[in-house]
Amino acid sequence: MAITVSLVALFGLVLFFLLRSHSLTPGAAFAAAGFGFFLASTGAAEPINQLTTALVQAIPHL
């Protein structure tokens, strides 16, 4: 749960700074957020969560 909240905050900050630098339009940001929201309700959510957890756990071993 803590990793998910951290990743949401990280991606939120990335979108915020891309919007501020005009590298991303508001429509594209809305589409990216909508894609992530709807992707979370599909069968792909569990494998993505497992992959993210594996990557986070592998970082200290590098």
Short mmCIF file of N, CA and C in Angstrom, two decimals:
data_model
loop_
_atom_site.label_atom_id
_atom_site.label_comp_id
_atom_site.label_asym_id
_atom_site.label_seq_id
_atom_site.Cartn_x
_atom_site.Cartn_y
_atom_site.Cartn_z
N MET A 1 0.83 -1.20 0.00
CA MET A 1 0.00 0.00 0.00
C MET A 1 0.87 1.25 0.00
N ALA A 2 1.91 1.27 0.82
CA ALA A 2 2.77 2.46 0.89
C ALA A 2 3.49 2.69 -0.43
N ILE A 3 3.87 1.61 -1.12
CA ILE A 3 4.55 1.74 -2.40
C ILE A 3 3.60 2.33 -3.43
N THR A 4 2.36 1.86 -3.42
CA THR A 4 1.37 2.35 -4.38
C THR A 4 1.12 3.84 -4.19
N VAL A 5 0.98 4.27 -2.95
CA VAL A 5 0.75 5.68 -2.67
C VAL A 5 1.95 6.50 -3.11
N SER A 6 3.14 6.00 -2.86
CA SER A 6 4.35 6.71 -3.28
C SER A 6 4.44 6.82 -4.79
N LEU A 7 4.10 5.75 -5.50
CA LEU A 7 4.15 5.79 -6.96
C LEU A 7 3.09 6.73 -7.52
N VAL A 8 1.93 6.74 -6.91
CA VAL A 8 0.88 7.67 -7.35
C VAL A 8 1.36 9.11 -7.16
N ALA A 9 1.99 9.39 -6.02
CA ALA A 9 2.50 10.73 -5.76
C ALA A 9 3.62 11.08 -6.77
N LEU A 10 4.49 10.13 -7.05
CA LEU A 10 5.58 10.36 -8.00
C LEU A 10 5.03 10.66 -9.39
N PHE A 11 4.12 9.83 -9.88
CA PHE A 11 3.56 10.05 -11.20
C PHE A 11 2.74 11.32 -11.25
N GLY A 12 2.08 11.65 -10.15
CA GLY A 12 1.35 12.91 -10.08
C GLY A 12 2.27 14.11 -10.20
N LEU A 13 3.42 14.04 -9.53
CA LEU A 13 4.40 15.13 -9.63
C LEU A 13 4.98 15.24 -11.03
N VAL A 14 5.25 14.10 -11.66
CA VAL A 14 5.77 14.13 -13.03
C VAL A 14 4.76 14.79 -13.96
N LEU A 15 3.49 14.40 -13.85
CA LEU A 15 2.46 15.03 -14.69
C LEU A 15 2.35 16.52 -14.40
N PHE A 16 2.44 16.89 -13.12
CA PHE A 16 2.36 18.30 -12.75
C PHE A 16 3.47 19.11 -13.41
N PHE A 17 4.72 18.62 -13.31
CA PHE A 17 5.84 19.37 -13.88
C PHE A 17 5.81 19.37 -15.41
N LEU A 18 5.32 18.29 -16.02
CA LEU A 18 5.18 18.29 -17.47
C LEU A 18 4.13 19.31 -17.91
N LEU A 19 3.06 19.44 -17.15
CA LEU A 19 2.05 20.44 -17.47
C LEU A 19 2.60 21.85 -17.29
N ARG A 20 3.37 22.07 -16.22
CA ARG A 20 3.93 23.41 -15.97
C ARG A 20 4.93 23.82 -17.04
N SER A 21 5.68 22.85 -17.56
CA SER A 21 6.67 23.18 -18.58
C SER A 21 6.07 23.18 -19.99
N HIS A 22 4.79 22.97 -20.08
CA HIS A 22 4.07 22.93 -21.36
C HIS A 22 4.58 21.83 -22.28
N SER A 23 5.15 20.77 -21.68
CA SER A 23 5.57 19.61 -22.46
C SER A 23 4.42 18.64 -22.64
N LEU A 24 3.36 18.87 -21.90
CA LEU A 24 2.20 17.98 -21.93
C LEU A 24 0.95 18.85 -21.88
N THR A 25 0.04 18.57 -22.75
CA THR A 25 -1.19 19.36 -22.76
C THR A 25 -2.15 18.84 -21.71
N PRO A 26 -3.07 19.65 -21.24
CA PRO A 26 -4.05 19.17 -20.26
C PRO A 26 -4.86 17.98 -20.78
N GLY A 27 -5.17 17.95 -22.05
CA GLY A 27 -5.91 16.82 -22.61
C GLY A 27 -5.12 15.53 -22.53
N ALA A 28 -3.83 15.60 -22.83
CA ALA A 28 -2.97 14.42 -22.75
C ALA A 28 -2.82 13.95 -21.31
N ALA A 29 -2.72 14.88 -20.38
CA ALA A 29 -2.62 14.51 -18.96
C ALA A 29 -3.90 13.83 -18.51
N PHE A 30 -5.05 14.35 -18.94
CA PHE A 30 -6.33 13.73 -18.59
C PHE A 30 -6.43 12.33 -19.17
N ALA A 31 -5.96 12.16 -20.41
CA ALA A 31 -5.97 10.85 -21.05
C ALA A 31 -5.05 9.87 -20.31
N ALA A 32 -3.87 10.34 -19.89
CA ALA A 32 -2.94 9.48 -19.16
C ALA A 32 -3.53 9.05 -17.81
N ALA A 33 -4.14 9.99 -17.11
CA ALA A 33 -4.75 9.67 -15.82
C ALA A 33 -5.94 8.73 -16.00
N GLY A 34 -6.74 8.98 -17.02
CA GLY A 34 -7.87 8.10 -17.29
C GLY A 34 -7.43 6.70 -17.67
N PHE A 35 -6.37 6.60 -18.48
CA PHE A 35 -5.84 5.30 -18.85
C PHE A 35 -5.39 4.53 -17.61
N GLY A 36 -4.66 5.19 -16.72
CA GLY A 36 -4.21 4.54 -15.50
C GLY A 36 -5.37 4.12 -14.62
N PHE A 37 -6.38 4.96 -14.53
CA PHE A 37 -7.54 4.65 -13.70
C PHE A 37 -8.27 3.42 -14.24
N PHE A 38 -8.52 3.39 -15.54
CA PHE A 38 -9.25 2.27 -16.11
C PHE A 38 -8.39 1.01 -16.20
N LEU A 39 -7.09 1.16 -16.36
CA LEU A 39 -6.20 0.01 -16.37
C LEU A 39 -6.21 -0.68 -15.01
N ALA A 40 -6.37 0.09 -13.95
CA ALA A 40 -6.38 -0.47 -12.60
C ALA A 40 -7.60 -1.36 -12.37
N SER A 41 -8.64 -1.20 -13.16
CA SER A 41 -9.84 -2.02 -12.96
C SER A 41 -9.88 -3.22 -13.89
N THR A 42 -8.81 -3.50 -14.62
CA THR A 42 -8.76 -4.64 -15.52
C THR A 42 -7.97 -5.77 -14.89
N GLY A 43 -7.87 -6.87 -15.61
CA GLY A 43 -7.09 -8.01 -15.15
C GLY A 43 -5.60 -7.73 -15.17
N ALA A 44 -5.19 -6.67 -15.83
CA ALA A 44 -3.76 -6.33 -15.91
C ALA A 44 -3.25 -5.69 -14.63
N ALA A 45 -4.14 -5.29 -13.73
CA ALA A 45 -3.73 -4.58 -12.52
C ALA A 45 -2.85 -5.45 -11.61
N GLU A 46 -3.22 -6.71 -11.41
CA GLU A 46 -2.45 -7.57 -10.51
C GLU A 46 -1.04 -7.85 -11.04
N PRO A 47 -0.85 -8.22 -12.32
CA PRO A 47 0.52 -8.40 -12.81
C PRO A 47 1.36 -7.13 -12.75
N ILE A 48 0.74 -5.98 -13.00
CA ILE A 48 1.47 -4.72 -12.91
C ILE A 48 1.90 -4.46 -11.48
N ASN A 49 1.02 -4.72 -10.52
CA ASN A 49 1.38 -4.56 -9.10
C ASN A 49 2.49 -5.51 -8.70
N GLN A 50 2.44 -6.75 -9.19
CA GLN A 50 3.49 -7.72 -8.87
C GLN A 50 4.83 -7.29 -9.48
N LEU A 51 4.80 -6.81 -10.71
CA LEU A 51 6.03 -6.34 -11.36
C LEU A 51 6.63 -5.14 -10.63
N THR A 52 5.78 -4.21 -10.24
CA THR A 52 6.24 -3.03 -9.50
C THR A 52 6.86 -3.42 -8.17
N THR A 53 6.20 -4.35 -7.46
CA THR A 53 6.72 -4.82 -6.18
C THR A 53 8.07 -5.51 -6.37
N ALA A 54 8.20 -6.33 -7.40
CA ALA A 54 9.46 -7.01 -7.66
C ALA A 54 10.57 -6.02 -7.98
N LEU A 55 10.26 -5.00 -8.77
CA LEU A 55 11.27 -4.00 -9.10
C LEU A 55 11.71 -3.20 -7.87
N VAL A 56 10.75 -2.83 -7.03
CA VAL A 56 11.09 -2.07 -5.82
C VAL A 56 11.93 -2.92 -4.87
N GLN A 57 11.62 -4.20 -4.77
CA GLN A 57 12.40 -5.08 -3.91
C GLN A 57 13.79 -5.38 -4.47
N ALA A 58 13.95 -5.28 -5.80
CA ALA A 58 15.24 -5.54 -6.42
C ALA A 58 16.19 -4.36 -6.33
N ILE A 59 15.69 -3.16 -6.15
CA ILE A 59 16.54 -1.97 -6.12
C ILE A 59 17.64 -2.04 -5.05
N PRO A 60 17.35 -2.44 -3.82
CA PRO A 60 18.44 -2.49 -2.82
C PRO A 60 19.52 -3.51 -3.14
N HIS A 61 19.22 -4.50 -3.97
CA HIS A 61 20.18 -5.55 -4.28
C HIS A 61 21.07 -5.21 -5.47
N LEU A 62 20.91 -4.03 -6.04
CA LEU A 62 21.74 -3.63 -7.19
C LEU A 62 23.12 -3.22 -6.77
#
